[in-house]
Amino acid sequence: MQFSKFGEKFNRYSGITRLMDDLNEGLRTPGAIMLGGGNPAAIPEMLNYFHQATTEMLNNGELVSALGNYDGPQGKDTFLTALATLLRETYGWDISEKNISLTNGSQSAFFYLFNLLAGQQSDGSHKKILLPLAPEYIGYSDAGIDDDIFVSYRPDIELLDNRMFKYHVDFEQLQVDDAIAAICVSRPTNPTGNVLTDTEIVKLDQLAQDKGIPLIIDNAYGTPFPNIIFEEVTPFWNSNTILCMSLSKLGLPGIRCGIVIANEEITQALTNINGIISLAPGGFGPAIAKHMIDSGDLLRLSTTVIKPFYQERAEFAVALLQSAIHDPRFKIHKPEGAIFLWLWFDQLPISTMELYKRLKARGVLIVPGDHFFFGQKEDWQHAHQCLRMNYVQDQTQMRAGIAIIAEEVNKAYTHELTK
Ligand code: PLP
């Protein structure tokens, strides 16, 4: 069969598709230890809450109404209004429902936004999305209808105590020329758990404003919900910011609800795209989220249940890793948020792609670091020395998975010659 150019590109077996395949296969394979994909944890208190909330919604008719009607292409009106009010009251942001649009998962929001702004322009020029700090979210990498829509930069690495490190944006290197359509960062970052500092965000905002291009902040793990962020940082939005949020990491990835907070021009563009591509975004997620806002549960549960749950899991996993792997060349990115640990095996004689294969053969799924460095001009050895590990599994699984990782890493350091 002959596919179009679009067909050829989107028919590729991309990194993100492999990741989702691993996730799906692993979930159905008895004994597999799932430290790979981004499934949020099944937090018992949240599961009970969703059970109870949907039962209430079934009884009062909200559920059937959400399932039985199309919403408008911007997304469920009542939720847009409730969320605008919540954000205005919580942060003092100058927004209304005209600044919010919904998509079927924030993954599709990124597809829309990147292609709205980057790629071939009507004057024939080609524009790109600037990722100021790679490693960055793998799910962006294949989202361009045109090829080559990203340019990314290596970070500065700050070495910390206790075999930890932290990435920073290397502002000396960044070049924001006329070929840049927007700047984009995830905060907290998937894969590293890094949270860009307030100073970094203010500088990026200034760079974007100076160039008259938007700053896209991917807030899938951030505040005020799901609030998987362990650092005190200031939530950021102004009319030049496109803030993308999601209900997935609250524990609802199956309802596919992404939320974009932006100026009215961008909101209108996303609304129009929704109409063409999906008629309307799904209504079930926004109905639950509206229910959670009305009851005051959305922010309360994010702060009192979700955040402490992940923080405790992250600390547990760090302690296990540090006691299982003593080699001083092994370091962990300081976990500041999101649901992953980013492990750096400096001078590892094998690539983490090879390590991924060896671990997969032993039933442990992780994600090799290579996938997260797209948009770079030159290959970087560091990219092949890192891996992403999800830390949300229960203690038994974490112990078993980390023991196997430690064995394979120690074996590689001891027995293989550096290539
Ligand atoms: N952004 C980041 C940083 C993510 O980690 C994810 C999913 O893992 C997404 C966006 C997309 O999430 P969803 O489409 O479920 O909203």
CSV table of C-alpha atoms in Angstrom, one decimal, residues 5 9 112-129 143-150 178-181:
chain,number,residue,atom,x,y,z
A,5,LYS,CA,4.2,11.6,3.4
A,9,LYS,CA,5.9,9.5,9.1
A,112,TYR,CA,-1.7,20.4,17.8
A,113,LEU,CA,0.5,23.1,19.3
A,114,PHE,CA,3.8,22.0,17.7
A,115,ASN,CA,2.2,21.7,14.3
A,116,LEU,CA,0.3,25.0,14.8
A,117,LEU,CA,3.6,26.8,15.3
A,118,ALA,CA,6.5,24.9,13.9
A,119,GLY,CA,7.3,23.2,10.6
A,120,GLN,CA,6.8,24.6,7.1
A,121,GLN,CA,5.4,28.2,7.3
A,122,SER,CA,3.1,29.8,4.7
A,123,ASP,CA,6.1,31.9,3.4
A,124,GLY,CA,8.1,28.6,2.8
A,125,SER,CA,10.4,29.0,5.8
A,126,HIS,CA,10.8,26.2,8.3
A,127,LYS,CA,10.4,26.9,12.1
A,128,LYS,CA,11.3,24.8,15.1
A,129,ILE,CA,10.4,24.3,18.7
A,143,ALA,CA,5.0,14.8,17.0
A,144,GLY,CA,5.9,17.0,14.0
A,145,ILE,CA,4.1,16.5,10.7
A,146,ASP,CA,7.2,17.9,9.2
A,147,ASP,CA,10.6,16.4,10.0
A,148,ASP,CA,13.2,18.1,12.1
A,149,ILE,CA,11.0,20.4,14.2
A,150,PHE,CA,13.1,20.4,17.4
A,178,ASP,CA,14.0,33.8,13.8
A,179,ALA,CA,13.7,30.1,13.0
A,180,ILE,CA,12.4,29.4,16.5
A,181,ALA,CA,8.6,29.2,16.7
